[in-house]
């Protein structure tokens, strides 16, 4: 495994950090299985992944409980990344972001209890606030949690450049979690500029840790879906994801085919190529890779062997460019 230290902190994250959304068992179809998830977490640990990304929303606490139980005493050594803000005790049960200081504190305390730890290594706001709390007030609450020893570092998810600017001006945020993959590239440009820059010697200098999420585009870039758009049960959020439906589906197929072809030529799984592509981009600290079972993670881990290769990525480049929205 390779590790990345988040700027301004002593937090080390595995370059491939395990994303725990799908193992929460909700919104990802009917085949998430707790025993497979435990084996997945064990494999991750065995292969040097000691960092895990979770959130209260993932299975409404189930991902946290499963992660804590599967790790056992190892959870105290793990670098667990979790989130605050989203509540579902709302009319109709629709998730909604409340980043008021009171809710941030209560939500963090609940995560500490569910995860069975004394300190949360990295705590991120899950979505921008939908309850009118200024980011400065939210960050003051997070700083209070840090001073109280309940959080080691904190940051944001799903923030645009303006929100990142305000946060950087107000508090020592350590990280931004943001979507990034071969087919989702909003990070490039203004957002990436906030997170680092090229120094006088031509080397990229990271200013803010960047955790790239959904690097496989919810499995689309794993190469496993061929032909017509796949059909998902209503319990799977991909049933409503336009990337898995026409007309976008057909536009992405040449890239999926190229991932299979280039992967076959070098003996690497398409998922590993898609992940290595993300990790090779300037500004990315780590990729958060989701999986439901060990075999998927084993494929993804092959990305680490590809980071220094150039030719496979040259071969993929025209297809990545053509897939751009
Ligand atoms: N902060 C946020 O708002 C936010 C939002 C999204 C995600 N995240 C974080 O980022 C993590 C990663 O994103 P993600 O899980 O949404 O998407 P992802 O990593 O792009 O895709 C993960 C899914 O792809 C499939 N898959 C993985 N490896 C595979 C392989 N080798 N072969 C075939 N299929 C494979 C699995 O689903 P199937 O087996 O069902 O196909 C798996 O659950 C999440 O778990 C979460 O921790 C954060």
Tab-separated table of C-alpha atoms and ligand atoms in Angstrom:
chain	number	residue	atom	x	y	z
A	1	UNK	CA	0.000	0.000	0.000
A	2	UNK	CA	1.037	3.578	-0.446
A	3	UNK	CA	0.090	6.196	2.089
A	4	UNK	CA	-0.568	9.903	1.832
A	5	UNK	CA	-0.244	12.324	4.728
A	6	UNK	CA	-2.889	15.035	4.707
A	7	UNK	CA	-1.232	18.483	4.627
A	8	UNK	CA	-0.985	20.139	8.027
A	9	UNK	CA	-1.849	16.932	9.889
A	10	UNK	CA	-0.238	13.687	10.983
A	11	UNK	CA	-3.085	11.704	9.403
A	12	UNK	CA	-1.989	8.997	7.004
A	13	UNK	CA	-4.517	7.580	4.600
A	14	UNK	CA	-4.062	4.612	2.302
A	15	UNK	CA	-3.916	5.729	-1.343
A	16	UNK	CA	-6.838	3.352	-1.840
A	17	UNK	CA	-9.086	3.938	1.145
A	18	UNK	CA	-12.104	1.665	1.512
A	19	UNK	CA	-15.469	3.380	0.990
A	20	UNK	CA	-18.190	1.864	3.170
A	21	UNK	CA	-21.351	3.197	1.579
A	22	UNK	CA	-22.440	0.027	-0.222
A	23	UNK	CA	-21.815	-2.226	2.779
A	24	UNK	CA	-24.308	-0.092	4.704
A	25	UNK	CA	-26.839	-2.201	2.810
A	26	UNK	CA	-29.185	0.550	1.664
A	27	UNK	CA	-29.524	2.102	-1.848
A	28	UNK	CA	-27.110	-0.391	-3.401
A	29	UNK	CA	-29.509	-3.178	-4.374
A	30	UNK	CA	-30.281	-6.377	-2.549
A	31	UNK	CA	-26.924	-8.159	-2.578
A	32	UNK	CA	-25.000	-6.366	0.196
A	33	UNK	CA	-24.093	-8.991	2.745
A	34	UNK	CA	-22.627	-8.452	6.223
A	35	UNK	CA	-20.422	-11.555	6.140
A	36	UNK	CA	-18.921	-10.544	2.794
A	37	UNK	CA	-18.403	-7.040	4.194
A	38	UNK	CA	-16.502	-8.416	7.194
A	39	UNK	CA	-14.255	-10.411	4.869
A	40	UNK	CA	-13.806	-7.284	2.770
A	41	UNK	CA	-12.695	-5.236	5.781
A	42	UNK	CA	-10.293	-8.006	6.825
A	43	UNK	CA	-8.777	-8.132	3.346
A	44	UNK	CA	-8.423	-4.353	3.320
A	45	UNK	CA	-6.554	-4.428	6.623
A	46	UNK	CA	-4.373	-7.343	5.534
A	47	UNK	CA	-3.379	-5.419	2.399
A	48	UNK	CA	-2.456	-2.260	4.325
A	49	UNK	CA	-5.709	-0.338	4.057
A	50	UNK	CA	-6.142	1.026	7.533
A	51	UNK	CA	-8.296	3.940	6.467
A	52	UNK	CA	-12.044	3.660	5.956
A	53	UNK	CA	-14.626	6.181	4.790
A	54	UNK	CA	-18.048	5.953	6.359
A	55	UNK	CA	-20.992	8.204	7.272
A	56	UNK	CA	-24.004	8.048	9.600
A	57	UNK	CA	-26.227	7.974	6.493
A	58	UNK	CA	-24.675	4.775	5.095
A	59	UNK	CA	-27.327	2.244	6.052
A	60	UNK	CA	-28.447	4.800	8.697
A	61	UNK	CA	-25.767	3.677	11.110
A	62	UNK	CA	-25.344	0.133	9.819
A	63	UNK	CA	-22.060	0.771	7.972
A	64	UNK	CA	-20.578	2.348	11.130
A	65	UNK	CA	-21.725	-0.496	13.367
A	66	UNK	CA	-20.474	-3.137	10.940
A	67	UNK	CA	-17.120	-1.393	10.472
A	68	UNK	CA	-16.580	-1.026	14.233
A	69	UNK	CA	-17.542	-4.637	14.888
A	70	UNK	CA	-15.483	-6.080	12.027
A	71	UNK	CA	-12.410	-4.076	13.015
A	72	UNK	CA	-12.758	-4.889	16.701
A	73	UNK	CA	-9.812	-3.447	18.668
A	74	UNK	CA	-8.134	-2.475	15.362
A	75	UNK	CA	-10.640	0.403	15.112
A	76	UNK	CA	-8.522	2.407	17.562
A	77	UNK	CA	-5.530	2.258	15.184
A	78	UNK	CA	-7.584	2.813	12.026
A	79	UNK	CA	-7.915	6.182	10.341
A	80	UNK	CA	-11.680	6.388	10.156
A	81	UNK	CA	-13.115	9.185	8.062
A	82	UNK	CA	-16.730	9.999	8.805
A	83	UNK	CA	-19.181	12.815	8.268
A	84	UNK	CA	-21.623	15.093	10.023
A	85	UNK	CA	-24.759	16.948	9.181
A	86	UNK	CA	-27.202	14.750	7.331
A	87	UNK	CA	-30.286	13.997	9.364
A	88	UNK	CA	-33.234	11.864	8.372
A	89	UNK	CA	-35.550	12.604	11.319
A	90	UNK	CA	-37.287	14.998	8.936
A	91	UNK	CA	-40.859	15.149	7.610
A	92	UNK	CA	-41.107	12.306	5.103
A	93	UNK	CA	-37.719	10.956	6.230
A	94	UNK	CA	-35.870	12.721	3.417
A	95	UNK	CA	-32.187	13.216	4.253
A	96	UNK	CA	-31.371	16.892	4.817
A	97	UNK	CA	-28.154	18.661	5.796
A	98	UNK	CA	-28.214	20.518	9.114
A	99	UNK	CA	-24.801	21.941	9.940
A	100	UNK	CA	-25.937	24.004	12.922
A	101	UNK	CA	-23.375	23.814	15.735
A	102	UNK	CA	-25.811	21.922	17.991
A	103	UNK	CA	-26.469	19.260	15.368
A	104	UNK	CA	-22.785	18.976	14.396
A	105	UNK	CA	-21.884	18.273	18.005
A	106	UNK	CA	-24.752	15.836	18.589
A	107	UNK	CA	-24.035	14.011	15.310
A	108	UNK	CA	-20.314	13.709	16.093
A	109	UNK	CA	-21.077	12.381	19.580
A	110	UNK	CA	-23.425	9.794	18.056
A	111	UNK	CA	-20.693	8.710	15.620
A	112	UNK	CA	-18.190	8.320	18.460
A	113	UNK	CA	-20.661	6.016	20.216
A	114	UNK	CA	-21.547	3.989	17.113
A	115	UNK	CA	-17.927	3.593	16.041
A	116	UNK	CA	-16.852	2.786	19.615
A	117	UNK	CA	-13.869	5.159	19.510
A	118	UNK	CA	-12.726	8.064	21.693
A	119	UNK	CA	-11.638	10.242	18.799
A	120	UNK	CA	-12.677	10.580	15.159
A	121	UNK	CA	-9.527	10.908	13.021
A	122	UNK	CA	-11.168	12.911	10.222
A	123	UNK	CA	-14.641	14.432	10.359
A	124	UNK	CA	-16.152	16.046	7.262
A	125	UNK	CA	-19.344	18.001	6.640
A	126	UNK	CA	-21.339	15.614	4.445
A	127	UNK	CA	-23.267	18.116	2.302
A	128	UNK	CA	-23.444	21.912	2.258
A	129	UNK	CA	-25.945	23.118	4.836
A	130	UNK	CA	-29.624	23.266	3.929
A	131	UNK	CA	-30.524	24.970	7.236
A	132	UNK	CA	-28.921	28.398	6.689
A	133	UNK	CA	-25.982	27.961	9.085
A	134	UNK	CA	-22.956	29.918	7.821
A	135	UNK	CA	-19.959	27.665	7.204
A	136	UNK	CA	-17.935	29.746	9.691
A	137	UNK	CA	-20.289	28.729	12.536
A	138	UNK	CA	-20.084	25.064	11.513
A	139	UNK	CA	-16.291	25.226	11.418
A	140	UNK	CA	-16.197	26.849	14.856
A	141	UNK	CA	-18.152	23.842	16.182
A	142	UNK	CA	-15.724	21.446	14.480
A	143	UNK	CA	-12.761	23.355	15.914
A	144	UNK	CA	-14.368	23.038	19.357
A	145	UNK	CA	-14.587	19.266	18.860
A	146	UNK	CA	-10.921	19.225	17.862
A	147	UNK	CA	-9.895	21.231	20.924
A	148	UNK	CA	-11.926	18.844	23.088
A	149	UNK	CA	-9.909	15.925	21.651
A	150	UNK	CA	-12.936	14.331	19.976
A	151	UNK	CA	-11.756	14.952	16.418
A	152	UNK	CA	-8.191	15.022	15.074
A	153	UNK	CA	-8.868	16.933	11.867
A	154	UNK	CA	-11.864	18.138	9.913
A	155	UNK	CA	-12.920	19.300	6.486
A	156	UNK	CA	-15.647	19.354	3.862
A	157	UNK	CA	-17.366	17.140	1.328
A	158	UNK	CA	-19.197	18.244	-1.797
A	159	UNK	CA	-18.062	21.874	-1.619
A	160	UNK	CA	-17.514	24.162	-4.595
A	161	UNK	CA	-14.611	26.615	-4.954
A	162	UNK	CA	-16.362	29.516	-3.167
A	163	UNK	CA	-17.251	27.419	-0.135
A	164	UNK	CA	-13.707	26.036	0.005
A	165	UNK	CA	-12.353	29.610	-0.061
A	166	UNK	CA	-14.583	30.638	2.827
A	167	UNK	CA	-13.651	27.556	4.811
A	168	UNK	CA	-9.912	28.016	4.208
A	169	UNK	CA	-10.194	31.621	5.380
A	170	UNK	CA	-12.033	30.602	8.547
A	171	UNK	CA	-10.353	27.440	9.837
A	172	UNK	CA	-7.458	24.995	9.335
A	173	UNK	CA	-9.465	22.505	7.287
A	174	UNK	CA	-7.477	19.414	6.341
A	175	UNK	CA	-9.431	17.833	3.522
A	176	UNK	CA	-12.017	18.039	0.797
A	177	UNK	CA	-13.952	14.979	-0.320
A	178	UNK	CA	-15.233	15.371	-3.833
A	179	UNK	CA	-16.398	13.210	-6.766
A	180	UNK	CA	-13.745	12.441	-9.374
A	181	UNK	CA	-13.441	9.783	-12.033
A	182	UNK	CA	-12.670	9.380	-15.726
A	183	UNK	CA	-16.252	10.464	-16.426
A	184	UNK	CA	-16.866	12.990	-13.634
A	185	UNK	CA	-14.267	15.749	-13.814
A	186	UNK	CA	-15.742	18.852	-12.162
A	187	UNK	CA	-12.795	18.757	-9.741
A	188	UNK	CA	-10.405	19.867	-12.463
A	189	UNK	CA	-10.041	23.629	-12.683
A	190	UNK	CA	-11.144	26.048	-9.960
A	191	UNK	CA	-11.617	23.403	-7.299
A	192	UNK	CA	-8.271	21.740	-7.890
A	193	UNK	CA	-6.583	25.149	-7.830
A	194	UNK	CA	-7.806	25.596	-4.251
A	195	UNK	CA	-6.222	22.298	-3.212
A	196	UNK	CA	-2.650	22.806	-4.409
A	197	UNK	CA	-0.358	24.270	-7.024
A	198	UNK	CA	2.814	23.589	-8.991
A	199	UNK	CA	5.878	24.973	-7.167
A	200	UNK	CA	8.934	26.729	-8.649
A	201	UNK	CA	10.543	23.339	-9.361
A	202	UNK	CA	7.562	22.101	-11.329
A	203	UNK	CA	6.337	19.769	-8.593
A	204	UNK	CA	2.742	19.635	-7.415
A	205	UNK	CA	2.375	20.865	-3.816
A	206	UNK	CA	-0.775	19.780	-2.052
A	207	UNK	CA	-2.376	22.395	0.182
A	208	UNK	CA	-5.551	20.562	1.139
A	209	UNK	CA	-6.025	16.801	1.234
A	210	UNK	CA	-8.319	15.558	-1.540
A	211	UNK	CA	-10.308	12.353	-1.143
A	212	UNK	CA	-11.755	11.405	-4.539
A	213	UNK	CA	-15.054	9.574	-4.243
A	214	UNK	CA	-16.975	7.389	-6.703
A	215	UNK	CA	-13.780	6.692	-8.703
A	216	UNK	CA	-15.400	3.714	-10.459
A	217	UNK	CA	-18.527	5.694	-11.322
A	218	UNK	CA	-20.573	3.315	-9.164
A	219	UNK	CA	-19.060	0.262	-10.851
A	220	UNK	CA	-19.609	1.505	-14.411
A	221	UNK	CA	-15.845	1.698	-15.018
A	222	UNK	CA	-15.235	-1.830	-13.694
A	223	UNK	CA	-15.885	-3.174	-17.189
A	224	UNK	CA	-18.492	-5.652	-15.946
A	225	UNK	CA	-21.484	-4.065	-17.668
A	226	UNK	CA	-21.602	-4.824	-21.391
A	227	UNK	CA	-24.222	-4.379	-24.099
A	228	UNK	CA	-27.559	-2.820	-23.188
A	229	UNK	CA	-27.882	-0.669	-20.054
A	230	UNK	CA	-28.053	-2.889	-16.951
A	231	UNK	CA	-31.327	-3.192	-15.059
A	232	UNK	CA	-31.148	-2.571	-11.329
A	233	UNK	CA	-33.787	-3.200	-8.679
A	234	UNK	CA	-35.584	-0.117	-7.354
A	235	UNK	CA	-33.541	-0.527	-4.137
A	236	UNK	CA	-30.389	0.342	-6.113
A	237	UNK	CA	-29.740	4.061	-6.693
A	238	UNK	CA	-28.254	3.184	-10.082
A	239	UNK	CA	-31.817	2.472	-11.295
A	240	UNK	CA	-32.192	6.288	-11.316
A	241	UNK	CA	-28.609	7.216	-12.342
A	242	UNK	CA	-28.669	8.707	-15.884
A	243	UNK	CA	-25.184	7.326	-16.578
A	244	UNK	CA	-26.723	3.846	-16.586
A	245	UNK	CA	-29.439	4.857	-19.080
A	246	UNK	CA	-29.578	6.155	-22.638
A	247	UNK	CA	-28.343	8.408	-24.142
A	248	UNK	CA	-25.351	8.686	-21.747
A	249	UNK	CA	-24.881	4.931	-21.570
A	250	UNK	CA	-24.011	4.620	-25.261
A	251	UNK	CA	-21.683	7.629	-25.128
A	252	UNK	CA	-19.659	5.925	-22.347
A	253	UNK	CA	-19.409	2.512	-24.000
A	254	UNK	CA	-16.287	3.220	-26.132
A	255	UNK	CA	-14.411	4.083	-22.896
A	256	UNK	CA	-15.684	0.946	-21.126
A	257	UNK	CA	-14.641	-1.138	-24.135
A	258	UNK	CA	-11.203	0.550	-24.179
A	259	UNK	CA	-10.772	-0.206	-20.462
A	260	UNK	CA	-11.494	-3.883	-21.165
A	261	UNK	CA	-9.184	-3.969	-24.191
A	262	UNK	CA	-6.230	-2.148	-22.618
A	263	UNK	CA	-6.734	-4.097	-19.391
A	264	UNK	CA	-6.653	-7.412	-21.279
A	265	UNK	CA	-3.474	-6.355	-23.113
A	266	UNK	CA	-1.568	-5.682	-19.899
A	267	UNK	CA	-3.284	-8.270	-17.697
A	268	UNK	CA	-4.986	-5.705	-15.449
A	269	UNK	CA	-8.645	-5.429	-14.455
A	270	UNK	CA	-10.484	-2.420	-15.960
A	271	UNK	CA	-11.344	-1.242	-12.416
A	272	UNK	CA	-7.636	-1.048	-11.584
A	273	UNK	CA	-6.999	1.125	-14.647
A	274	UNK	CA	-9.867	3.474	-13.768
A	275	UNK	CA	-8.607	3.817	-10.187
A	276	UNK	CA	-4.983	4.315	-11.182
A	277	UNK	CA	-6.112	7.040	-13.591
A	278	UNK	CA	-7.668	8.929	-10.651
A	279	UNK	CA	-4.629	8.442	-8.418
A	280	UNK	CA	-2.301	9.737	-11.153
A	281	UNK	CA	-4.130	13.075	-11.474
A	282	UNK	CA	-2.546	16.120	-9.814
A	283	UNK	CA	-4.372	17.178	-6.686
A	284	UNK	CA	-5.674	13.763	-5.654
A	285	UNK	CA	-4.444	12.523	-2.273
A	286	UNK	CA	-6.404	9.271	-2.139
A	287	UNK	CA	-9.191	7.468	-3.973
A	288	UNK	CA	-12.108	6.162	-1.929
A	289	UNK	CA	-12.996	2.867	-3.498
A	290	UNK	CA	-16.309	1.220	-2.792
A	291	UNK	CA	-16.790	-2.552	-2.819
A	292	UNK	CA	-19.218	-5.138	-1.500
A	293	UNK	CA	-16.948	-8.162	-1.337
A	294	UNK	CA	-13.262	-9.132	-1.194
A	295	UNK	CA	-12.893	-10.135	-4.850
A	296	UNK	CA	-13.836	-6.601	-5.939
A	297	UNK	CA	-11.270	-5.025	-3.661
A	298	UNK	CA	-8.620	-7.502	-4.800
A	299	UNK	CA	-9.155	-6.260	-8.366
A	300	UNK	CA	-9.060	-2.626	-7.293
A	301	UNK	CA	-5.814	-3.106	-5.421
A	302	UNK	CA	-4.110	-3.936	-8.701
A	303	UNK	CA	-4.270	-0.177	-9.399
A	304	UNK	CA	-1.191	0.243	-7.234
A	305	UNK	CA	0.906	-1.689	-9.793
A	306	UNK	CA	-0.124	0.686	-12.566
A	307	UNK	CA	0.687	4.084	-11.107
A	308	UNK	CA	4.066	4.454	-12.839
A	309	UNK	CA	2.945	3.023	-16.197
A	310	UNK	CA	2.405	5.558	-18.974
A	311	UNK	CA	1.455	3.655	-22.114
A	312	UNK	CA	-1.854	2.205	-20.922
A	313	UNK	CA	-2.989	5.710	-19.982
A	314	UNK	CA	-1.825	7.129	-23.317
A	315	UNK	CA	-3.924	4.449	-25.017
A	316	UNK	CA	-6.949	5.346	-22.906
A	317	UNK	CA	-6.571	9.136	-23.216
A	318	UNK	CA	-8.665	9.669	-26.402
A	319	UNK	CA	-11.505	7.597	-24.962
A	320	UNK	CA	-11.401	9.488	-21.649
A	321	UNK	CA	-11.483	12.775	-23.592
A	322	UNK	CA	-14.406	11.610	-25.750
A	323	UNK	CA	-16.368	10.519	-22.664
A	324	UNK	CA	-16.177	14.010	-21.192
A	325	UNK	CA	-19.662	15.425	-20.594
B	1	LIG	N1	-19.133	12.402	0.543
B	1	LIG	C1	-20.052	11.969	-0.281
B	1	LIG	O1	-21.086	12.627	-0.516
B	1	LIG	C2	-19.842	10.639	-0.981
B	1	LIG	C3	-20.675	10.275	-2.060
B	1	LIG	C4	-20.445	9.060	-2.686
B	1	LIG	C5	-19.460	8.209	-2.227
B	1	LIG	N2	-18.691	8.572	-1.144
B	1	LIG	C6	-17.649	7.664	-0.602
B	1	LIG	O2	-16.854	7.175	-1.660
B	1	LIG	C7	-16.881	5.743	-1.668
B	1	LIG	C8	-16.714	5.235	-3.086
B	1	LIG	O3	-17.780	5.664	-3.920
B	1	LIG	P1	-18.974	4.709	-4.348
B	1	LIG	O4	-18.959	3.510	-3.456
B	1	LIG	O5	-20.212	5.519	-4.423
B	1	LIG	O6	-18.643	4.317	-5.852
B	1	LIG	P2	-17.468	3.517	-6.576
B	1	LIG	O7	-16.325	3.292	-5.653
B	1	LIG	O8	-17.245	4.219	-7.842
B	1	LIG	O9	-18.197	2.130	-6.915
B	1	LIG	C9	-18.336	1.148	-5.944
B	1	LIG	C10	-19.219	0.009	-6.459
B	1	LIG	O10	-18.740	-0.507	-7.700
B	1	LIG	C11	-18.879	-1.935	-7.725
B	1	LIG	N3	-17.506	-2.479	-7.816
B	1	LIG	C12	-16.412	-2.129	-7.074
B	1	LIG	N4	-15.317	-2.816	-7.467
B	1	LIG	C13	-15.713	-3.604	-8.478
B	1	LIG	C14	-15.044	-4.547	-9.282
B	1	LIG	N5	-13.762	-4.793	-9.144
B	1	LIG	N6	-15.753	-5.181	-10.225
B	1	LIG	C15	-17.048	-4.929	-10.393
B	1	LIG	N7	-17.755	-4.051	-9.649
B	1	LIG	C16	-17.092	-3.386	-8.688
B	1	LIG	C17	-19.570	-2.330	-6.430
B	1	LIG	O11	-20.988	-2.302	-6.581
B	1	LIG	P3	-21.847	-3.522	-7.231
B	1	LIG	O12	-21.174	-4.812	-6.879
B	1	LIG	O13	-23.211	-3.355	-6.644
B	1	LIG	O14	-21.862	-3.250	-8.725
B	1	LIG	C18	-19.187	-1.182	-5.506
B	1	LIG	O15	-20.076	-1.009	-4.435
B	1	LIG	C19	-18.218	5.401	-1.000
B	1	LIG	O16	-18.260	4.062	-0.544
B	1	LIG	C20	-18.233	6.433	0.094
B	1	LIG	O17	-17.389	6.032	1.160
B	1	LIG	C21	-18.861	9.776	-0.547
